[in-house]
Amino acid sequence: MEHGKHIELLGVPRTATPADVRRSITRAGLQGVVDVAIDYHRFLPSGKALLTLNDPQFLRDNIRNLERLTVAGLPVKSRPRLLRDDEAAPSRMRGVKGRAEASERGIVTGNGPHAGITNCERHVVIKGLPGRISLQTLENTLRSYQLAETRGGRPRIVKVPLPKDVFTMYSRFLVTLKSEAEAHRLVRDLHYTYFDQKTFGTKHRLFARVVY
């Protein structure tokens, strides 16, 4: 357990990016912040963020400076947080087989700071797809985008497993792009559009977000 090196922010707007949070804490005069992580639940923002300090000596003064913090004009609360080492170790999800096995075991949950993954801002979560859509169908749908690939040449796409005992007719996927710019382009093109409208009509409205 690491003591005194993390601060949790509560009430962070779900549209806020790490850059938005960093601007706010810079104005507040915080010191020693080496990482700003948006907290996620199944790859969607939870309304919290985690600040990591390079030295515990900054904790007390930083907490005091955060008393009147606002992000995007909204008041945000703060508190010290104890973070276990395993909470700070993101999954690398290497290889098609490794990602598939992780998905089957529910490891690729998208929970926690940075959603528990590396290479943030190159990942896009797509929500609202048909529940039984195949990876091949999604790959074909996204073929005009520069998808990151495994060593075997397969696109880096993984299905986000449902929580236990939850049923839905929709599915959620995590897609990795070759660059941050391409990830943002994918979101601009897909967000709030309908999947295969000729077949499904307006049944499957898509929600796409960059994971920070």
Short mmCIF file of C-alpha atoms in Angstrom, two decimals:
data_model
loop_
_atom_site.label_atom_id
_atom_site.label_comp_id
_atom_site.label_asym_id
_atom_site.label_seq_id
_atom_site.Cartn_x
_atom_site.Cartn_y
_atom_site.Cartn_z
CA MET A 1 0.00 0.00 0.00
CA GLU A 2 1.34 3.40 -0.98
CA HIS A 3 0.61 6.16 1.52
CA GLY A 4 0.18 9.85 0.80
CA LYS A 5 0.89 9.90 -2.93
CA HIS A 6 -2.62 9.94 -4.40
CA ILE A 7 -5.56 12.35 -4.32
CA GLU A 8 -9.01 11.43 -5.58
CA LEU A 9 -11.21 14.10 -7.14
CA LEU A 10 -14.99 13.64 -6.90
CA GLY A 11 -17.64 15.24 -9.07
CA VAL A 12 -15.43 15.63 -12.13
CA PRO A 13 -17.57 16.37 -15.23
CA ARG A 14 -17.79 13.25 -17.38
CA THR A 15 -16.79 15.26 -20.43
CA ALA A 16 -13.57 16.50 -18.80
CA THR A 17 -10.20 15.36 -20.14
CA PRO A 18 -6.95 15.00 -18.18
CA ALA A 19 -5.84 18.29 -19.78
CA ASP A 20 -8.93 20.03 -18.37
CA VAL A 21 -8.18 18.69 -14.89
CA ARG A 22 -4.50 19.58 -15.14
CA ARG A 23 -5.31 23.18 -16.09
CA SER A 24 -7.59 23.46 -13.07
CA ILE A 25 -5.09 22.04 -10.58
CA THR A 26 -2.33 24.22 -12.03
CA ARG A 27 -4.46 27.30 -11.35
CA ALA A 28 -5.03 25.97 -7.83
CA GLY A 29 -1.26 25.87 -7.25
CA LEU A 30 -0.75 22.13 -6.80
CA GLN A 31 2.81 20.81 -6.63
CA GLY A 32 4.44 17.50 -7.50
CA VAL A 33 1.63 16.09 -9.66
CA VAL A 34 3.15 13.53 -12.04
CA ASP A 35 -0.04 11.95 -13.39
CA VAL A 36 -3.67 12.93 -13.89
CA ALA A 37 -5.93 9.95 -14.56
CA ILE A 38 -9.63 9.95 -15.35
CA ASP A 39 -11.35 7.11 -13.48
CA TYR A 40 -13.54 4.75 -15.52
CA HIS A 41 -16.28 2.17 -15.11
CA ARG A 42 -16.44 -0.20 -18.08
CA PHE A 43 -14.49 2.33 -20.14
CA LEU A 44 -16.89 5.20 -19.41
CA PRO A 45 -15.95 8.10 -17.07
CA SER A 46 -17.10 7.54 -13.49
CA GLY A 47 -17.04 11.20 -12.45
CA LYS A 48 -13.77 10.78 -10.54
CA ALA A 49 -10.10 11.44 -11.27
CA LEU A 50 -6.87 10.38 -9.59
CA LEU A 51 -3.84 12.60 -9.04
CA THR A 52 -0.47 10.96 -8.41
CA LEU A 53 2.23 12.88 -6.55
CA ASN A 54 5.97 12.34 -6.77
CA ASP A 55 6.42 12.95 -3.05
CA PRO A 56 4.06 12.51 -0.05
CA GLN A 57 5.25 15.83 1.39
CA PHE A 58 3.02 17.66 -1.11
CA LEU A 59 -0.18 15.92 0.02
CA ARG A 60 -1.28 18.19 2.87
CA ASP A 61 -0.73 21.49 1.05
CA ASN A 62 -2.32 20.14 -2.13
CA ILE A 63 -5.45 19.01 -0.28
CA ARG A 64 -5.75 22.49 1.20
CA ASN A 65 -5.29 24.14 -2.22
CA LEU A 66 -8.02 21.93 -3.67
CA GLU A 67 -10.72 23.16 -1.29
CA ARG A 68 -12.21 25.52 -3.90
CA LEU A 69 -11.28 23.58 -7.03
CA THR A 70 -13.56 23.81 -10.06
CA VAL A 71 -13.30 21.86 -13.32
CA ALA A 72 -15.18 23.21 -16.33
CA GLY A 73 -16.89 25.64 -13.96
CA LEU A 74 -18.23 22.94 -11.61
CA PRO A 75 -17.09 22.46 -7.99
CA VAL A 76 -15.02 19.33 -7.38
CA LYS A 77 -14.29 17.70 -4.02
CA SER A 78 -11.03 15.99 -3.10
CA ARG A 79 -9.73 13.45 -0.61
CA PRO A 80 -6.53 11.44 -0.05
CA ARG A 81 -6.69 7.94 -1.46
CA LEU A 82 -4.70 4.85 -0.62
CA LEU A 83 -3.85 3.01 -3.82
CA ARG A 84 -2.59 -0.56 -3.93
CA ASP A 85 0.21 -1.46 -6.33
CA ASP A 86 -2.09 -3.77 -8.30
CA GLU A 87 -4.54 -0.89 -8.85
CA ALA A 88 -1.79 1.12 -10.51
CA ALA A 89 -0.69 -1.69 -12.87
CA PRO A 90 -2.56 -1.32 -16.18
CA SER A 91 -3.18 -4.30 -18.45
CA ARG A 92 -1.19 -4.37 -21.68
CA MET A 93 -3.61 -6.77 -23.44
CA ARG A 94 -0.91 -8.18 -25.71
CA GLY A 95 -1.89 -10.33 -28.67
CA VAL A 96 -5.22 -11.54 -30.04
CA LYS A 97 -5.19 -14.70 -27.92
CA GLY A 98 -4.23 -12.82 -24.77
CA ARG A 99 -6.95 -10.20 -25.25
CA ALA A 100 -9.56 -12.85 -26.06
CA GLU A 101 -8.68 -14.87 -22.96
CA ALA A 102 -8.69 -11.72 -20.83
CA SER A 103 -12.12 -10.79 -22.19
CA GLU A 104 -13.51 -14.26 -21.49
CA ARG A 105 -12.22 -14.12 -17.91
CA GLY A 106 -13.58 -10.60 -17.43
CA ILE A 107 -10.14 -9.06 -16.94
CA VAL A 108 -10.65 -6.36 -19.58
CA THR A 109 -13.16 -4.54 -17.41
CA GLY A 110 -12.24 -0.95 -18.21
CA ASN A 111 -12.40 -0.01 -14.53
CA GLY A 112 -10.18 2.33 -12.53
CA PRO A 113 -7.67 5.09 -13.37
CA HIS A 114 -6.89 5.24 -17.12
CA ALA A 115 -9.48 2.42 -17.42
CA GLY A 116 -6.68 0.06 -16.37
CA ILE A 117 -4.92 0.16 -19.75
CA THR A 118 -1.83 1.67 -21.38
CA ASN A 119 -1.46 3.82 -24.51
CA CYS A 120 -4.38 5.98 -23.50
CA GLU A 121 -5.89 8.40 -26.03
CA ARG A 122 -5.30 5.82 -28.78
CA HIS A 123 -8.19 3.70 -27.46
CA VAL A 124 -11.84 4.26 -28.35
CA VAL A 125 -14.77 2.58 -26.63
CA ILE A 126 -17.82 2.04 -28.85
CA LYS A 127 -21.13 1.41 -27.10
CA GLY A 128 -24.51 0.46 -28.57
CA LEU A 129 -23.47 -2.18 -31.11
CA PRO A 130 -25.65 -5.29 -31.62
CA GLY A 131 -25.10 -7.82 -28.85
CA ARG A 132 -24.12 -10.63 -31.21
CA ILE A 133 -21.98 -8.65 -33.62
CA SER A 134 -18.83 -10.55 -34.59
CA LEU A 135 -15.30 -9.19 -34.50
CA GLN A 136 -15.07 -9.70 -38.26
CA THR A 137 -18.17 -7.57 -38.86
CA LEU A 138 -16.80 -4.77 -36.71
CA GLU A 139 -13.41 -5.02 -38.41
CA ASN A 140 -15.12 -4.60 -41.78
CA THR A 141 -17.10 -1.63 -40.48
CA LEU A 142 -13.90 0.09 -39.33
CA ARG A 143 -11.70 -0.85 -42.29
CA SER A 144 -11.34 2.78 -43.42
CA TYR A 145 -9.59 3.68 -40.15
CA GLN A 146 -5.97 3.09 -39.22
CA LEU A 147 -6.39 0.39 -36.60
CA ALA A 148 -3.45 -0.72 -34.50
CA GLU A 149 -2.46 -4.31 -35.23
CA THR A 150 -1.01 -7.24 -33.35
CA ARG A 151 2.21 -8.91 -34.45
CA GLY A 152 0.01 -11.30 -36.39
CA GLY A 153 -1.57 -8.45 -38.33
CA ARG A 154 -4.99 -8.57 -36.66
CA PRO A 155 -6.77 -5.34 -35.65
CA ARG A 156 -6.64 -4.59 -31.93
CA ILE A 157 -10.33 -4.89 -31.11
CA VAL A 158 -11.64 -6.50 -27.93
CA LYS A 159 -15.17 -7.01 -26.66
CA VAL A 160 -15.85 -5.61 -23.19
CA PRO A 161 -17.50 -8.37 -21.11
CA LEU A 162 -20.78 -7.76 -19.34
CA PRO A 163 -20.91 -7.68 -15.54
CA LYS A 164 -22.03 -10.95 -13.99
CA ASP A 165 -25.78 -11.65 -14.18
CA VAL A 166 -26.39 -8.74 -16.57
CA PHE A 167 -28.18 -9.23 -19.90
CA THR A 168 -28.40 -6.72 -22.73
CA MET A 169 -29.07 -6.72 -26.45
CA TYR A 170 -26.18 -4.31 -26.98
CA SER A 171 -22.43 -4.75 -26.86
CA ARG A 172 -19.39 -2.62 -26.14
CA PHE A 173 -15.98 -2.84 -27.79
CA LEU A 174 -12.55 -1.32 -27.21
CA VAL A 175 -10.72 -0.37 -30.40
CA THR A 176 -7.06 0.68 -30.54
CA LEU A 177 -5.94 3.08 -33.27
CA LYS A 178 -2.46 3.77 -34.61
CA SER A 179 -2.47 7.39 -33.41
CA GLU A 180 -4.31 9.77 -31.13
CA ALA A 181 -5.45 11.79 -34.13
CA GLU A 182 -6.99 8.71 -35.71
CA ALA A 183 -8.76 7.83 -32.46
CA HIS A 184 -10.33 11.28 -32.34
CA ARG A 185 -11.32 11.02 -36.01
CA LEU A 186 -13.11 7.74 -35.33
CA VAL A 187 -15.05 9.32 -32.47
CA ARG A 188 -16.04 12.33 -34.56
CA ASP A 189 -17.33 10.05 -37.32
CA LEU A 190 -19.18 7.46 -35.22
CA HIS A 191 -20.49 9.19 -32.12
CA TYR A 192 -24.27 9.52 -32.09
CA THR A 193 -24.70 7.82 -35.47
CA TYR A 194 -26.66 4.63 -36.16
CA PHE A 195 -25.05 1.27 -36.86
CA ASP A 196 -26.11 -0.29 -40.20
CA GLN A 197 -29.26 1.82 -40.40
CA LYS A 198 -30.47 -0.02 -43.52
CA THR A 199 -30.70 -3.24 -41.50
CA PHE A 200 -31.48 -2.06 -37.97
CA GLY A 201 -33.09 1.33 -38.52
CA THR A 202 -32.58 3.51 -35.45
CA LYS A 203 -32.24 0.61 -33.03
CA HIS A 204 -28.48 0.84 -32.54
CA ARG A 205 -27.34 4.39 -31.85
CA LEU A 206 -23.61 4.42 -31.24
CA PHE A 207 -21.73 6.21 -28.51
CA ALA A 208 -17.98 6.56 -29.04
CA ARG A 209 -15.42 8.01 -26.62
CA VAL A 210 -11.67 8.33 -26.49
CA VAL A 211 -10.24 6.65 -23.39
CA TYR A 212 -7.75 8.96 -21.64
#
